[in-house]
Tab-separated table of C-alpha atoms in Angstrom:
chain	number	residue	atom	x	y	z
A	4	UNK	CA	110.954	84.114	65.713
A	5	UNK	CA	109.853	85.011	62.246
A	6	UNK	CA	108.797	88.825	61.621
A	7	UNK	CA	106.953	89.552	58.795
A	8	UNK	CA	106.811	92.766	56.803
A	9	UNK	CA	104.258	95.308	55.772
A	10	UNK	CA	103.518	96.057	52.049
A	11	UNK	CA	105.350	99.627	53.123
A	12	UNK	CA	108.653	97.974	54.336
A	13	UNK	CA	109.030	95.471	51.646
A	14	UNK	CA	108.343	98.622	49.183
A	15	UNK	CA	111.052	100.538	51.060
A	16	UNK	CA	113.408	97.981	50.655
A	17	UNK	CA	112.516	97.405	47.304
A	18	UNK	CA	112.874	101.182	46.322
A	19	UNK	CA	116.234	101.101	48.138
A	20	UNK	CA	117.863	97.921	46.297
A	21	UNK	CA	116.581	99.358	43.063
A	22	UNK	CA	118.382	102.252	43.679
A	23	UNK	CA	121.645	101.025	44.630
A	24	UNK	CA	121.198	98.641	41.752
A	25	UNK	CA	121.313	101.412	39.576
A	26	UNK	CA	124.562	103.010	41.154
A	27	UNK	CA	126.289	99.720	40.982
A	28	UNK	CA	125.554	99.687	36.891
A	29	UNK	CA	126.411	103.146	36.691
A	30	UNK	CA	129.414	102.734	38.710
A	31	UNK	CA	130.660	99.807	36.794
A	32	UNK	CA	129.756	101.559	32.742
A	33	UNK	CA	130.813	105.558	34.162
A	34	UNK	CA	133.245	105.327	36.951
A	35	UNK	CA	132.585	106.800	40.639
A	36	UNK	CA	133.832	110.291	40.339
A	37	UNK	CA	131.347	110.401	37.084
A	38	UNK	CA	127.966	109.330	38.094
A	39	UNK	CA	126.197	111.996	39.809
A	40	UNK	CA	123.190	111.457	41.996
A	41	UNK	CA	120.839	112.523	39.475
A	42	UNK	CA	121.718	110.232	37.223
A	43	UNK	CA	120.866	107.168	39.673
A	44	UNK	CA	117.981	109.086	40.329
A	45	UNK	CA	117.061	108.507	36.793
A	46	UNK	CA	118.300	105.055	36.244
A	47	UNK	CA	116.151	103.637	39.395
A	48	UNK	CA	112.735	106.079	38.265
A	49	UNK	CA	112.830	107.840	41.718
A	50	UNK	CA	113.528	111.038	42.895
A	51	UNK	CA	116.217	112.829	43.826
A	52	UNK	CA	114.227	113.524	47.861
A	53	UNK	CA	113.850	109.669	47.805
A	54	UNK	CA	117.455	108.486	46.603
A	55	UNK	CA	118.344	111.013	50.056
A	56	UNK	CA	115.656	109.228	52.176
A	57	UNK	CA	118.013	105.918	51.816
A	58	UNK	CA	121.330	107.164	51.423
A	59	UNK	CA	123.157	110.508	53.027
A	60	UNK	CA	125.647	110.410	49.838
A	61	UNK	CA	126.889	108.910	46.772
A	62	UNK	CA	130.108	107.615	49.843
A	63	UNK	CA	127.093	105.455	50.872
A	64	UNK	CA	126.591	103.450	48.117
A	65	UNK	CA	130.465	102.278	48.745
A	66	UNK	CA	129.252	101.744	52.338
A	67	UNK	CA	126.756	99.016	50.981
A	68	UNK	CA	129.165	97.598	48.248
A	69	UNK	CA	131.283	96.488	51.659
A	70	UNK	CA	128.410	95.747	53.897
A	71	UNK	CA	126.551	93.609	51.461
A	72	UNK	CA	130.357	91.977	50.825
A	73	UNK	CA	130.815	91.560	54.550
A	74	UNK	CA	127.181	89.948	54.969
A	75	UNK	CA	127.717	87.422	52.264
A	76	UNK	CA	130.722	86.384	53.832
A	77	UNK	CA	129.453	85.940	57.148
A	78	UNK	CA	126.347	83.878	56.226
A	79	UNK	CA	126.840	82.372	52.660
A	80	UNK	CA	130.847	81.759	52.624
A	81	UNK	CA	131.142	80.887	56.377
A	82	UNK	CA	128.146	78.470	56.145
A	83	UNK	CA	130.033	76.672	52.916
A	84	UNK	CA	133.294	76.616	55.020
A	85	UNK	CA	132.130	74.146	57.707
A	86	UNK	CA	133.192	70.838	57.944
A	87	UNK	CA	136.274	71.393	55.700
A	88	UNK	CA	139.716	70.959	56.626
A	89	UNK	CA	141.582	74.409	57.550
A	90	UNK	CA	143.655	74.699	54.849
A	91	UNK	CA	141.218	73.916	51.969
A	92	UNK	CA	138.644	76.118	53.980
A	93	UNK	CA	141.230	79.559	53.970
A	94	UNK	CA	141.636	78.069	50.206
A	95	UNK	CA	138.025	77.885	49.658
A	96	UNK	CA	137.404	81.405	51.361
A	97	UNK	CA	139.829	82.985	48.932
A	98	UNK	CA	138.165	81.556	45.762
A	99	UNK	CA	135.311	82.623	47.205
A	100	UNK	CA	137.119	86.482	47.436
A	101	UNK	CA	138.208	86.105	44.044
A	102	UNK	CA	135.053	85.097	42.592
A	103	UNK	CA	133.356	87.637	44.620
A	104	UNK	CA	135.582	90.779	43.303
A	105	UNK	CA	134.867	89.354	39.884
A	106	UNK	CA	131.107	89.532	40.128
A	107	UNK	CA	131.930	93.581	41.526
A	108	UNK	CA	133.024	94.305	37.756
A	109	UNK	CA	136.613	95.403	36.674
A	110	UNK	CA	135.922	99.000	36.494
A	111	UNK	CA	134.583	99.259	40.076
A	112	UNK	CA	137.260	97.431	41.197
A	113	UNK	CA	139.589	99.871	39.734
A	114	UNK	CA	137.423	102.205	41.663
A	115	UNK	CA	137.791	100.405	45.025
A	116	UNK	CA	141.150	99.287	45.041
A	117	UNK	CA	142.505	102.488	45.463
A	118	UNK	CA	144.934	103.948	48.353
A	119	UNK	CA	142.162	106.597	49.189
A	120	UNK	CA	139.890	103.828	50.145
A	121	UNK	CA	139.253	103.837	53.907
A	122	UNK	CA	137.353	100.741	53.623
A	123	UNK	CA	140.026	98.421	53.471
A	124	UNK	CA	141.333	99.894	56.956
A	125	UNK	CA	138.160	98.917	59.134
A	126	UNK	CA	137.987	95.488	60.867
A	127	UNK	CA	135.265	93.581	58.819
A	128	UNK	CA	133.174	91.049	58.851
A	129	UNK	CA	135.098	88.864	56.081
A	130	UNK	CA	137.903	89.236	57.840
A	131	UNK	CA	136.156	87.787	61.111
A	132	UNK	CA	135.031	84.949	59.190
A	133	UNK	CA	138.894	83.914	58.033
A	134	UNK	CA	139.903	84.715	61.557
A	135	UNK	CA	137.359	82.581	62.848
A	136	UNK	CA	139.435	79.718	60.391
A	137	UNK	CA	142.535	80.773	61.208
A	138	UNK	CA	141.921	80.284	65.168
A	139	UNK	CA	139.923	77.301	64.537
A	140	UNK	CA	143.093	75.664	62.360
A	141	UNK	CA	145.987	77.147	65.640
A	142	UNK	CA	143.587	75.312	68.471
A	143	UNK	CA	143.591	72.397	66.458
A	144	UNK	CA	147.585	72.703	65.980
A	145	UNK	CA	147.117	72.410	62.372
A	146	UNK	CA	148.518	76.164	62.410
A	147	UNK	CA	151.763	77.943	63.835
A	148	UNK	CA	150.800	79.860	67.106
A	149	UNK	CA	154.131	81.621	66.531
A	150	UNK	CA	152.330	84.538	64.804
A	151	UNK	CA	148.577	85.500	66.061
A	152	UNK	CA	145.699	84.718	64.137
A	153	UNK	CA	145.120	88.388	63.475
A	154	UNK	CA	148.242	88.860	62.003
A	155	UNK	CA	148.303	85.829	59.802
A	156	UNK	CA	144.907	87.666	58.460
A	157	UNK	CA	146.038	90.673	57.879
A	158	UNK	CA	148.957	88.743	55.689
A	159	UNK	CA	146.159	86.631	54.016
A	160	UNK	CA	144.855	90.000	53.037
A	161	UNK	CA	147.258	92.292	51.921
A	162	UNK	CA	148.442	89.071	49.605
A	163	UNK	CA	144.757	88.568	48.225
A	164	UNK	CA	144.388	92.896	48.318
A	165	UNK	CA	147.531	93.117	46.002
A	166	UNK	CA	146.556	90.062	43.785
A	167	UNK	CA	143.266	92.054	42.897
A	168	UNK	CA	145.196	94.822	42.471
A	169	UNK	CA	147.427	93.637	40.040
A	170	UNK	CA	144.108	91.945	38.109
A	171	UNK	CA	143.039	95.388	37.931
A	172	UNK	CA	146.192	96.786	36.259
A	173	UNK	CA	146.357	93.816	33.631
A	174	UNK	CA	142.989	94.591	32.676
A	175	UNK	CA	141.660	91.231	33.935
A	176	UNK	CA	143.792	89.731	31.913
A	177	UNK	CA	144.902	86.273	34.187
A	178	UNK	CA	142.458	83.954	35.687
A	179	UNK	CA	141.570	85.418	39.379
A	180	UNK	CA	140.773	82.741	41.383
A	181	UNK	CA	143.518	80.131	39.737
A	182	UNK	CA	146.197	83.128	40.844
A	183	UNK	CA	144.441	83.600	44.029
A	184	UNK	CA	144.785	79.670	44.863
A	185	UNK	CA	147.874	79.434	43.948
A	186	UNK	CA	149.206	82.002	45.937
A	187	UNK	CA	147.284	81.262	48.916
A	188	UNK	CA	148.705	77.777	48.675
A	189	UNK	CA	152.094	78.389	48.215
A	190	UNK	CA	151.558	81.212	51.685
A	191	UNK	CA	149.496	78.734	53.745
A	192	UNK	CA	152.730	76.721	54.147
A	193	UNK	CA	154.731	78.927	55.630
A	194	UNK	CA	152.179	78.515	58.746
A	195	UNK	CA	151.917	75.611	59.216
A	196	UNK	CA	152.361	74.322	62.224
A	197	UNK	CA	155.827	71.855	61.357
């Protein structure tokens, strides 16, 4: 069932993408702790009462950053996963990762990739989609059962969290999603199901 919007809602949404939009490119050229509301205010051509009709904070446009990350790996990444082999799709996913952090912009990363960040704490959608593999690849005894899928995650991701992490402190110096391959290659292995 197909619902169509009003001229109002599309606005809204509009107004609202325009506006986090503008945080992103502030947040990427000034830092986090140095854009101030007013300033996105300014860059989007609202006000400061409408920036608060859409978010509670400046915290909320971080919010977005992960739900918009979360909702592009559950449609667009999961959707280019099927029919692949489980190891080339928790491969694939992890390009996809890399590729994805790159397109966030080195200086928010910096920003993000912090201990502070609560974010990376919270059960997320990406991380349902690679589960989602990860079971798929143990049912089809492709993949130990020795460890559970959740765990062999949560691996997956402190690997791929500390291979960002170290792009950030060589100034995006290496080649992301080569280093992110070749890592998650060389870790696949040791679950295999042998």
């Amino acid at each position: 069932m197909r619902i169509s919007m009003t001229n109002r809602q599309r606005k809204a949404l509009e107004t609202k993408e325009r506006i986090y939009q503008s945080a992103l490119e502030l947040l990427e050229s000034d830092g986090y702790e140095n854009i101030r509301i007013e300033d996105v205010c300014q860059k989007a051509g609202v006000s400061i009462g409408t920036f608060y009709n859409y978010f509670k904070s400046k915290n909320e446009i971080l919010q977005l950053i992960y739900q918009k990350g979360d909702d592009y790996f559950e449609n667009t990444v999961s959707d280019a996963l099927e029919g692949l082999e489980v190891e080339e799709a928790v491969i694939e996913f992890f390009r996809y990762y890399a590729k994805y952090n790159i397109n966030t912009g080195l200086t928010t990363l910096k920003q993000l990739y912090n201990p502070e960040n609560e974010f990376f704490t919270q059960k997320r959608g990406m991380q349902h989609v690679l589960g989602r593999l990860i079971q798929e690849g143990q049912e089809e005894g492709k993949l130990t059962k020795k460890i559970s899928s959740y765990e062999i995650v949560c691996d997956l991701f402190v690997l791929a969290r500390g291979i960002v992490y170290d792009y950030c402190l060589k100034d995006g110096q290496f080649d992301l999603v080569e280093k992110m391959e070749s890592y998650i290659q060389r870790v696949l292995k040791t679950y295999r199901n042998e």
